Coordinates of C-alpha atoms and ligand atoms in Angstrom, one line a residue:
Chain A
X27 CA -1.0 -53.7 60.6
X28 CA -1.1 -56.7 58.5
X29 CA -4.4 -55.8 56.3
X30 CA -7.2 -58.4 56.4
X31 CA -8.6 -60.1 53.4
X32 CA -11.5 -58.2 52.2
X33 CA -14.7 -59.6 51.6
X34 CA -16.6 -58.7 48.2
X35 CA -20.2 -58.8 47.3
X36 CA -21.9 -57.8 43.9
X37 CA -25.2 -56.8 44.7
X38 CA -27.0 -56.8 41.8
X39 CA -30.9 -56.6 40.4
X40 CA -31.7 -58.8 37.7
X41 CA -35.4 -58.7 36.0
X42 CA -37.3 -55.6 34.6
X43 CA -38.3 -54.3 38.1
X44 CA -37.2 -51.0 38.6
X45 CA -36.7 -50.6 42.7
X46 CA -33.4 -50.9 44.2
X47 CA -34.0 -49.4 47.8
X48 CA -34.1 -52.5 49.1
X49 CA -30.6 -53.5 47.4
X50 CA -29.0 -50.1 48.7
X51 CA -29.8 -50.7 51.8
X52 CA -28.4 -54.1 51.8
X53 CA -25.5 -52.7 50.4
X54 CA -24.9 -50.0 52.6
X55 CA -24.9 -52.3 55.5
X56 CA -22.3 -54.8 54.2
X57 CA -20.2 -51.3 53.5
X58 CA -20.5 -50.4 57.1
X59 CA -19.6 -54.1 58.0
X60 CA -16.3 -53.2 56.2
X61 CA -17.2 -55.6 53.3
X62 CA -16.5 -54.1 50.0
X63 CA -19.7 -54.1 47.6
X64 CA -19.8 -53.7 44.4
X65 CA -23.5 -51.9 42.8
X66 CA -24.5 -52.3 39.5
X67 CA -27.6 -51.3 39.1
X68 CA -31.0 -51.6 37.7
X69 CA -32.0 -54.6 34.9
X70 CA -29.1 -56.8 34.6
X71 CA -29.0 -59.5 33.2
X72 CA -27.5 -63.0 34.4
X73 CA -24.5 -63.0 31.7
X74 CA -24.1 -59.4 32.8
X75 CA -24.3 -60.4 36.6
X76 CA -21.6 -63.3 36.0
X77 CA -19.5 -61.2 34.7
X78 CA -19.2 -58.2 36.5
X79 CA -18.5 -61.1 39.7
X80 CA -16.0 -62.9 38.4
X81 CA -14.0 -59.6 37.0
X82 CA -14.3 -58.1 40.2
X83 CA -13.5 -61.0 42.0
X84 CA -16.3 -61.1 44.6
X85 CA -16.7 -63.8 47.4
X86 CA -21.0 -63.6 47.1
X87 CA -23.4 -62.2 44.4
X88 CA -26.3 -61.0 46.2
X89 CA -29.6 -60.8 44.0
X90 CA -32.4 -58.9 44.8
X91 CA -35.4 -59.7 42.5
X92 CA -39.3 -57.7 42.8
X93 CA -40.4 -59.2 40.1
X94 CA -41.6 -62.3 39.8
X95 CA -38.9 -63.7 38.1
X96 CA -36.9 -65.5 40.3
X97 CA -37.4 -68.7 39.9
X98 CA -36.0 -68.1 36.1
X99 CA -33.0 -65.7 37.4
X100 CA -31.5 -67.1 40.2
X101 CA -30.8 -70.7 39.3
X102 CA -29.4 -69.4 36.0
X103 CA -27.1 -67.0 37.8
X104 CA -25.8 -70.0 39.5
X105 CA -25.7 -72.2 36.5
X106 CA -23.7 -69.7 34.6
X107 CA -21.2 -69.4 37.1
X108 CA -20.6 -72.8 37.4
X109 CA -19.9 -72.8 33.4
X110 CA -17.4 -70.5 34.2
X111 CA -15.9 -72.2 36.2
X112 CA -16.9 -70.2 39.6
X113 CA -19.0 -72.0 41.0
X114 CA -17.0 -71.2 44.3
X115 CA -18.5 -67.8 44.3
X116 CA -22.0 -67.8 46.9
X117 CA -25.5 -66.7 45.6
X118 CA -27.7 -65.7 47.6
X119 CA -31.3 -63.8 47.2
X120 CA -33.9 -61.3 48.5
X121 CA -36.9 -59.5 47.6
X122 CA -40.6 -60.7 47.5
X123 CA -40.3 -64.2 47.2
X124 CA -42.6 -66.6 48.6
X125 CA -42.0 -69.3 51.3
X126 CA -43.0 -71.8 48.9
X127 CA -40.4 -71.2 46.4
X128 CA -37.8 -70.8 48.8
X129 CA -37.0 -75.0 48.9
X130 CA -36.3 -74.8 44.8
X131 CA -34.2 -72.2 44.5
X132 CA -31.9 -73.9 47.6
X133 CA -31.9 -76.9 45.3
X134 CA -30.6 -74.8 42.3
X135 CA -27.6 -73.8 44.3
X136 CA -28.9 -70.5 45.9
X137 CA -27.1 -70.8 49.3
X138 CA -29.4 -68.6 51.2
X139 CA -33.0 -66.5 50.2
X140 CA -33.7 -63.5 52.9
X141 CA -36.9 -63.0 52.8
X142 CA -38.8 -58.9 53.6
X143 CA -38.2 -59.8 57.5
X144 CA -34.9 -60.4 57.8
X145 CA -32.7 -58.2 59.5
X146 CA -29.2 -56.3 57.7
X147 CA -27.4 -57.4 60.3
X148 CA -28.7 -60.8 59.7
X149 CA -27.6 -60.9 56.3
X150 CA -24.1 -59.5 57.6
X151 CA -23.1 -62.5 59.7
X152 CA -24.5 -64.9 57.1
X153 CA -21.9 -63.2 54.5
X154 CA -19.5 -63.0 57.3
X155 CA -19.6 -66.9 58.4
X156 CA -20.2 -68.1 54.9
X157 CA -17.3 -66.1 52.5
X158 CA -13.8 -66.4 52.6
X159 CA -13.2 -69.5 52.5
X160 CA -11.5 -69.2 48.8
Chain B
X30 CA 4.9 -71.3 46.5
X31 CA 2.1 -73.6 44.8
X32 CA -0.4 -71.3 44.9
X33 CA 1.8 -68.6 43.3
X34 CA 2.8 -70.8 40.0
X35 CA -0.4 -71.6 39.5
X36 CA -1.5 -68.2 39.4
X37 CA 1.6 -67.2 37.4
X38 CA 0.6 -70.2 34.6
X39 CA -2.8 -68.8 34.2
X40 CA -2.4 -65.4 34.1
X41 CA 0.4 -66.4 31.2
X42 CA -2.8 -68.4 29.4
X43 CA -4.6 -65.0 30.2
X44 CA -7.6 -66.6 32.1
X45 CA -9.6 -63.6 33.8
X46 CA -10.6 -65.0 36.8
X47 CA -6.9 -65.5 37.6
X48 CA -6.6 -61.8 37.0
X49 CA -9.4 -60.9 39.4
X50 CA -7.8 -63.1 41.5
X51 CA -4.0 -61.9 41.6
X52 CA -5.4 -58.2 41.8
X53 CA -7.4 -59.5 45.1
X54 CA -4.1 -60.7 45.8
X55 CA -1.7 -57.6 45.9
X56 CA -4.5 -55.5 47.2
X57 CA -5.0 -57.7 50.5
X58 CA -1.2 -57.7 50.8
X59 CA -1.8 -61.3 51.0
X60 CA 1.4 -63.5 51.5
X61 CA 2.8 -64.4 48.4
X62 CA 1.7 -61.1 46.8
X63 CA 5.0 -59.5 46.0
X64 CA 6.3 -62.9 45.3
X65 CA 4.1 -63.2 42.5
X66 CA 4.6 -59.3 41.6
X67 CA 8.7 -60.7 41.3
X68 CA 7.8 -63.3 39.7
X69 CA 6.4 -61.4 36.6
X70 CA 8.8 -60.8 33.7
X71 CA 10.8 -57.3 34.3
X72 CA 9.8 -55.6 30.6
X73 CA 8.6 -52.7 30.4
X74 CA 5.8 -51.6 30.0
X75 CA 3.6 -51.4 26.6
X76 CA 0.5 -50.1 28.3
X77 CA -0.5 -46.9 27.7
X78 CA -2.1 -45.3 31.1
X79 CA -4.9 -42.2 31.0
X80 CA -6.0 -41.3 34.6
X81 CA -9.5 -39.6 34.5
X82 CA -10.0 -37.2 37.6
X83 CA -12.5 -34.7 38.3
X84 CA -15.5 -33.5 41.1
X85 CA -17.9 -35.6 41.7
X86 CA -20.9 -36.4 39.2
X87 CA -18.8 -34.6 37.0
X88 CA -19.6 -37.7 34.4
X89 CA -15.9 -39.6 34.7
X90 CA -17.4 -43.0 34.5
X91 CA -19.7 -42.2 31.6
X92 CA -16.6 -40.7 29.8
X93 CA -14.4 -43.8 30.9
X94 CA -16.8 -45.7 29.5
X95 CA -17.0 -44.0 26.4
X96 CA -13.4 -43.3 25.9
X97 CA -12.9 -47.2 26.8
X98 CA -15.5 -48.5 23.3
X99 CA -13.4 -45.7 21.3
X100 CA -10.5 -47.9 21.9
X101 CA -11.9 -51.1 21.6
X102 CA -13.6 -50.2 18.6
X103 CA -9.9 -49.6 16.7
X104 CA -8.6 -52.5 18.4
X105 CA -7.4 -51.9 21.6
X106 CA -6.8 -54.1 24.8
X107 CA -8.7 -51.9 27.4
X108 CA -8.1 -52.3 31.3
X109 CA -10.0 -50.1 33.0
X110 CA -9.4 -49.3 37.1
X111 CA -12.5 -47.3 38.6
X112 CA -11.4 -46.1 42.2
X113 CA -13.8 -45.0 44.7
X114 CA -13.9 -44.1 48.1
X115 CA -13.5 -46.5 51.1
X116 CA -15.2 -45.5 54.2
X117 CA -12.3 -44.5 56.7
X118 CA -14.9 -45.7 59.7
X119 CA -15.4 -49.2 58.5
X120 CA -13.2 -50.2 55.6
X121 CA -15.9 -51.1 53.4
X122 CA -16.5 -49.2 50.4
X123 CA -19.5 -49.2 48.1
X124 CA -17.8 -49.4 44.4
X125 CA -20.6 -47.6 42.1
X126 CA -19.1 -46.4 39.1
X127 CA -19.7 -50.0 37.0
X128 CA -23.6 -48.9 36.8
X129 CA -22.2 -46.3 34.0
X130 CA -20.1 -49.5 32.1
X131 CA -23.2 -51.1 31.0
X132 CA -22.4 -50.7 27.3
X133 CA -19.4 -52.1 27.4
X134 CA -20.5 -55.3 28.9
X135 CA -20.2 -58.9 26.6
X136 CA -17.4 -57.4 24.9
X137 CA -13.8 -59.2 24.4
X138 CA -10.7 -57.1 24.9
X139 CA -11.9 -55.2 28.3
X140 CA -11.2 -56.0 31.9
X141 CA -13.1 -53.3 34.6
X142 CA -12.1 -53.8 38.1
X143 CA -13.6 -51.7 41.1
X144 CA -11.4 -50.9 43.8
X145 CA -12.0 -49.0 47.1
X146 CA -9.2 -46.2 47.9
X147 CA -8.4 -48.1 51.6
X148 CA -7.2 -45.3 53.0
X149 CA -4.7 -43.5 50.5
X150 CA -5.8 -40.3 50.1
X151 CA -4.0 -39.4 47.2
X152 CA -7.4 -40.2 44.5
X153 CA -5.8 -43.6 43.9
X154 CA -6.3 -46.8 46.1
X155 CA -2.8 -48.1 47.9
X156 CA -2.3 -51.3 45.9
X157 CA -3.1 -49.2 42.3
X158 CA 1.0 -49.2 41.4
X159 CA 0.7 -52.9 41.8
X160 CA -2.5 -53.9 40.5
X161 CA -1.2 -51.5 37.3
X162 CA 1.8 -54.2 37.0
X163 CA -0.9 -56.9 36.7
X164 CA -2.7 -55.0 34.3
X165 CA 0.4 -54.4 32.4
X166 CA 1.9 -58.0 32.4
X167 CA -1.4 -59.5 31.5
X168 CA -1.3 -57.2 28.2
X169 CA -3.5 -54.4 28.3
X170 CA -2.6 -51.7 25.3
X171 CA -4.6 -49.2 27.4
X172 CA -5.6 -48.5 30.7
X173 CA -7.9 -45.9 32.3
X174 CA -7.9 -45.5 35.6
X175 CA -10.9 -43.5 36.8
X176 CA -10.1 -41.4 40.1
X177 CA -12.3 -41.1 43.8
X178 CA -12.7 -37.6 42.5
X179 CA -12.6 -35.0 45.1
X180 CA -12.5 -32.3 42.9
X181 CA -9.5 -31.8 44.5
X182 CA -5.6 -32.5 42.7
X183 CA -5.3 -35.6 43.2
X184 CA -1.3 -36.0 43.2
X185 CA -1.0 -39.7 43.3
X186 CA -2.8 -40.3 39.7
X187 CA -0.3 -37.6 38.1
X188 CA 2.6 -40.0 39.6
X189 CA 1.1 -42.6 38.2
X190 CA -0.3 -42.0 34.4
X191 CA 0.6 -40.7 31.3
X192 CA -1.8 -38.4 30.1
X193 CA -3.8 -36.6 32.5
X194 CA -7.8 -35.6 32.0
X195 CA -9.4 -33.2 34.1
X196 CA -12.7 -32.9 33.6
X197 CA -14.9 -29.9 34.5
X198 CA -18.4 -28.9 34.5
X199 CA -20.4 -26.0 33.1
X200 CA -21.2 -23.7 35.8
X201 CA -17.7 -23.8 37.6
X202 CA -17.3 -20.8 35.8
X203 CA -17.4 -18.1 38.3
X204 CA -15.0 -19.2 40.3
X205 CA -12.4 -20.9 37.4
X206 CA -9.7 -18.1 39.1
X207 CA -10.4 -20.2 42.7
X208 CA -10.4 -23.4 41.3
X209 CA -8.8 -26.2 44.0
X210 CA -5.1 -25.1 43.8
X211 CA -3.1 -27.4 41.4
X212 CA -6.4 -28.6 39.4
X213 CA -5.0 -26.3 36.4
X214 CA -1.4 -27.9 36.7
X215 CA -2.3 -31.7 36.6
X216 CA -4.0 -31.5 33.3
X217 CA -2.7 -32.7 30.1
X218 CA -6.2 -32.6 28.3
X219 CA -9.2 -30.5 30.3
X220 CA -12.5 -31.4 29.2
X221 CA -15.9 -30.2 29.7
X222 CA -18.5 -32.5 30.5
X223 CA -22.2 -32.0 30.3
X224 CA -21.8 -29.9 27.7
X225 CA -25.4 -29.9 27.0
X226 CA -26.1 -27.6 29.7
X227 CA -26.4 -23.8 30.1
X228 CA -22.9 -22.2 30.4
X229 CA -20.3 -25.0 28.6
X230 CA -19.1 -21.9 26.3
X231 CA -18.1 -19.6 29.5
X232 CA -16.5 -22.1 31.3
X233 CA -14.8 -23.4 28.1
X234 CA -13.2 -19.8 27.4
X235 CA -12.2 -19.1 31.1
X236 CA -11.0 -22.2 31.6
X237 CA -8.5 -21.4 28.2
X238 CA -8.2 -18.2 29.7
X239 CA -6.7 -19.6 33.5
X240 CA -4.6 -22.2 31.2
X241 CA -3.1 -19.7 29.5
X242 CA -1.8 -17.8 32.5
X243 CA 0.4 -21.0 33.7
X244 CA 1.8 -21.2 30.0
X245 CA 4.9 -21.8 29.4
X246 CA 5.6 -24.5 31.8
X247 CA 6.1 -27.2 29.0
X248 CA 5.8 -27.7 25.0
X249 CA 2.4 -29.1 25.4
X250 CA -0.6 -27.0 24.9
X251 CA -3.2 -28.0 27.3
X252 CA -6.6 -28.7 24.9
X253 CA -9.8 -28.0 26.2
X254 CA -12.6 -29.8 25.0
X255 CA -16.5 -29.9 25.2
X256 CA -18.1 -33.3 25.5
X257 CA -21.1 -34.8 26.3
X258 CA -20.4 -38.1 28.0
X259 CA -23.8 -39.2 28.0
X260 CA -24.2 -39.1 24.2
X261 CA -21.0 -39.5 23.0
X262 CA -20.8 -36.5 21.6
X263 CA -16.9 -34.9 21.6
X264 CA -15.8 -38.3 22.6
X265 CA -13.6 -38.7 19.3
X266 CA -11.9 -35.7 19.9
X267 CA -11.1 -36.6 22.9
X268 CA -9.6 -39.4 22.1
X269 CA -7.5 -37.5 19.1
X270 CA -6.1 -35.2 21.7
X271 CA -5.3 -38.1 23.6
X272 CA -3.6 -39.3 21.0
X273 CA -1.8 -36.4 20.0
X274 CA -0.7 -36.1 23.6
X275 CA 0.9 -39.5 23.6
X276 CA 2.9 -38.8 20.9
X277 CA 4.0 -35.6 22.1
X278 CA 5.6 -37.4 24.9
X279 CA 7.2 -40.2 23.5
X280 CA 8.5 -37.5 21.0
X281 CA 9.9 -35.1 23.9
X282 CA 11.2 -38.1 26.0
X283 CA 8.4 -37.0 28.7
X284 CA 7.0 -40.6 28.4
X285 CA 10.3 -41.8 29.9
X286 CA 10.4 -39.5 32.2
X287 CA 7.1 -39.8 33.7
X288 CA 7.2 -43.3 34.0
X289 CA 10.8 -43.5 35.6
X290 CA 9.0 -40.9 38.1
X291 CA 6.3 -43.3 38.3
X292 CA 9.1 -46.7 39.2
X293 CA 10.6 -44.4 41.9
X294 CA 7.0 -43.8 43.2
X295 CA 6.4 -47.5 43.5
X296 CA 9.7 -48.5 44.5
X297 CA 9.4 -46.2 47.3
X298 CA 5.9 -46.9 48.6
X299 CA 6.4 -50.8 48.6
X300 CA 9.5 -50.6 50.8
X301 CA 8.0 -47.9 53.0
X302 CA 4.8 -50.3 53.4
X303 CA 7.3 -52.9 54.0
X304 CA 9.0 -51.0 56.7
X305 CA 5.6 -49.6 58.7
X306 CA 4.0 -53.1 59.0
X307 CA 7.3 -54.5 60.2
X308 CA 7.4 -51.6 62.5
X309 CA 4.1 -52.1 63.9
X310 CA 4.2 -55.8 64.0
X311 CA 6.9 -55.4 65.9
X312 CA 6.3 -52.0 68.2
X313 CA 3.1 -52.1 68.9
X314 CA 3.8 -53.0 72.4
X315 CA 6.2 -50.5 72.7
X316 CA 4.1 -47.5 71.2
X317 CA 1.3 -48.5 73.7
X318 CA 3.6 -48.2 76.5
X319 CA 5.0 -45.4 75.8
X320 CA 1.7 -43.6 75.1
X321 CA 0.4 -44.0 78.3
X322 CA 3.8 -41.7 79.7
X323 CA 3.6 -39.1 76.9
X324 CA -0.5 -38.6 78.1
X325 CA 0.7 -38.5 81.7
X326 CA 3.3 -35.5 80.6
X327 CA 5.8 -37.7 81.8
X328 CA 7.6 -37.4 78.4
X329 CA 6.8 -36.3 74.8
X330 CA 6.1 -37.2 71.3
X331 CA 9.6 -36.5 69.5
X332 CA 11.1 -37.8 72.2
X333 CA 9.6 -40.9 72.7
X334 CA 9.8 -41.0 68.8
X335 CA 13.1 -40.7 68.7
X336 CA 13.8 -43.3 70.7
X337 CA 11.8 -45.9 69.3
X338 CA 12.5 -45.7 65.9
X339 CA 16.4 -46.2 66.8
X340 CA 15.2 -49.2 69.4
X341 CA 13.3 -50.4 65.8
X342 CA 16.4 -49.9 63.7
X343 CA 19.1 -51.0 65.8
X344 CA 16.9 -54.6 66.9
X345 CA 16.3 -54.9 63.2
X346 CA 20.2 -54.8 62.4
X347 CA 21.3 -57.1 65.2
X348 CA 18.6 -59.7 64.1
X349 CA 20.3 -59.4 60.7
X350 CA 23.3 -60.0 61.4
X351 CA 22.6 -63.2 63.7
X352 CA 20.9 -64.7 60.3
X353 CA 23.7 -64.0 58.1
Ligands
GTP404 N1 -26.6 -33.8 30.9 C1 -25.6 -34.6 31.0 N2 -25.5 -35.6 31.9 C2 -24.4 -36.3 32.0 C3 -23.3 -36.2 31.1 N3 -22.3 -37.1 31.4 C4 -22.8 -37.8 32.4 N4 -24.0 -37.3 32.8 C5 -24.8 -37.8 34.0 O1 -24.2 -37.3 35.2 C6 -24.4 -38.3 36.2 C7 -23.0 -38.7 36.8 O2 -22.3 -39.3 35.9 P1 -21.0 -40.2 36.3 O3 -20.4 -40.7 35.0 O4 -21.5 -41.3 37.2 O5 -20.1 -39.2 37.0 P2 -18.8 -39.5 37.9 O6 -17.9 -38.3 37.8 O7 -18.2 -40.8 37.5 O8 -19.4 -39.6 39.3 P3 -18.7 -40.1 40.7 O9 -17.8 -41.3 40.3 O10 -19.8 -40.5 41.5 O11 -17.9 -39.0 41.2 C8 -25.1 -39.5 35.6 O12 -26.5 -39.4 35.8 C9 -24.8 -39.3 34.1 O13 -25.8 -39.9 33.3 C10 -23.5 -35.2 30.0 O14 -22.6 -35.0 29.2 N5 -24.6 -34.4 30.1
MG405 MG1 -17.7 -42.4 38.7

């Protein structure tokens, strides 16, 4: 009966965009993977995002951006968790984003961009082979 | 263990991310988790603990969050637990009630953690007792711990808190009488939310009326209050009954009391965790085994029961006395 660890994800949704179906769906599959996820809802912003992970102690923030913005969002997600020291903690993205901005926001320390296509389940053994390691 | 002092030094520099860590921690039952829990100084506690239970949607994490920039405002150190449901299928859990904290973000003094209940069914999640003692050593003043919320009384938080708050909604009303059994008994301050809709009044006065039934039971009259979470409004008084509660049991000697009910609680769970993963970890072959002759009738359940938990105890007690 010795309990597992657990893994956590914030899945949050930075930007002005105001549709999280995507996210809930996201993070109703990681749920049913047995992965704890923590929702915070519509409009944050990157200090809020940073926060709320490293308080809640998550493995991954998963952002899920409609608007336009990521380019801006995402690398300064990363950035501020590095300034706090947390730099261990995975980003990773979704929404509309095109192909062609995929190879920048890798560079800027987004570990992984799912793109429309890709399957839950995909983005459930990418979580699952990639966390834990803390 | 290493890995233990460091955690140990930070949390003594009060670095958050150590916090977060250690509460990750005790809740896996990781090794080294109740080494570091015996590792923290043995003082009391100085934390002042609210629970915050109620039915669904009732507005809990609104008023949490409300209650929570009362406090900070004067001064306080605020920890704040938000407990929500894990699914008893997978294990995961989606933790929601943060959406409603938005205010309070940027702000120095507060620590909000999510947890998922992982299978206690009690409104409380089974590591609360000892992410509490986290929240306590690292220096909170207060902590709120927000329940799943059934609706239901939810025993655990009443084992576990000082002040109790129930909070109701307007349209309850005709059925106050039936309310979940015990509901009435577990509050120490009874609000009603959403008082902004049609009916607050009526379900104010019969839920005074039910109260005053059960009077009687203790010095302590239950207050019932109307609030309205999502402006704010009634929040003050809220937190002057909360007040006034406190003091009433520190005054009475209640306060001691409820909190050496609240030791025996966690004393007892730890070593009965201890006890039922040993037992599996060590059984588990036996219990399958055995299964298979109670479903062919060849034996039964108390039987079978019987004999393994004596097998379990007297193994445990030679292997004891070999290592002494
Ligand atoms: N009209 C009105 N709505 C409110 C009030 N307080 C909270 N709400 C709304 O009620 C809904 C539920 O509020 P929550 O604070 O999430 O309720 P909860 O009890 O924490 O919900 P669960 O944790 O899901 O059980 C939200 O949409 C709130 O904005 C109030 O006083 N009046
Ligand atoms: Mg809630």
């Amino acid at each position: 009966m010795a309990e597992q660890r657990k893994i956590r994800v914030l899945v949050a949704k930075p930007g002005l965009d105001g549709h999280d179906r995507g996210a809930k769906v996201v993070a109703r599959a990681l749920r049913d993977a047995g992965m704890e996820v923590i929702y915070t809802g519509l409009r944050q912003t990157p200090e809020q995002i940073v926060e709320a992970a490293i308080q809640e102690d998550v493995d991954v923030v998963g952002l899920s951006c409609l608007s336009g913005a990521h380019n801006h969002l995402f690398p300064r997600v990363v950035e501020l968790l590095k300034a706090k020291d947390a730099a261990d903690i995975l980003v990773v993205g979704g929404g509309v984003i095109p192909e062609d901005d995929i190879p920048f926001l890798k560079e800027s320390g987004v570990k992984e961009i799912f793109t429309p296509g890709t399957s839950t389940g995909d983005v459930v053994n990418f979580i699952r082979s990639h966390a834990g390691s803390k | 263990m290493q890995a233990v002092n460091n955690l140990l030094e930070r949390l003594e520099a009060r670095d958050i991310r150590a916090l977060a860590r250690a509460i990750s921690l005790v809740e896996d039952s990781e090794e080294g988790a109740s080494e570091l829990l015996a590792s923290l100084s043995p003082r009391l506690s100085g934390s002042r603990i609210i629970g915050i239970t109620g039915p669904p949607g009732s507005g809990k994490s609104t008023l949490t969050s409300k209650l929570a920039r009362d406090f900070l405002d004067r001064g306080e150190k605020v920890g704040l637990l938000l407990i929500d449901p894990s699914s008893p299928f997978s294990g995961g859990a989606i933790l929601g009630d943060r959406i409603r904290m938005q205010e309070l973000s940027g702000r120095d003094g507060i620590y909000i953690r999510s947890l998922g209940s992982r299978g206690s069914v009690g409104g409380l999640s089974q590591a609360t007792a000892r992410v509490l003692r986290l929240l306590e050593h690292f220096g909170f003043s207060v902590i709120i711990i927000e329940t799943v919320g059934t609706g239901q009384a939810e025993t655990d938080v009443v084992e576990t808190v000082d002040s109790v708050v129930v909070v109701a909604v307007p349209g309850l009303g005709d059925d106050i009488q039936a309310m979940k059994a015990g509901i009435m008994e577990i509050a120490d301050v009874f609000v009603v939310n959403k008082a902004d809709k049609d009916g607050a009044d009526r379900t104010l006065r019969q839920i005074e009326a039910a109260l005053q039934m059960q009077e009687g039971q203790g010095m302590h009259k239950v207050p019932v209050l109307a609030t309205v979470a999502s402006s704010g409004q009634g929040v003050t008084e809220l937190v002057a009954a909360l007040d006034a509660h406190y003091k009433y049991l520190a005054d009475s000697g209640e306060l001691q009391r409820r909190r050496e009910r609240r030791l025996r609680k966690e004393l007892i769970g730890y070593v009965t965790s201890v006890l039922m993963s040993d037992f599996f970890a060590r059984s588990q072959a036996d219990v399958d085994a055995k299964l298979a002759d109670i479903i062919q009738g060849r034996t039964d359940v108390y039987t079978v029961g019987r004999f393994l938990s004596r097998k379990y105890i007297n193994e445990r007690v030679e292997r004891d006395a070999k290592q002494d």
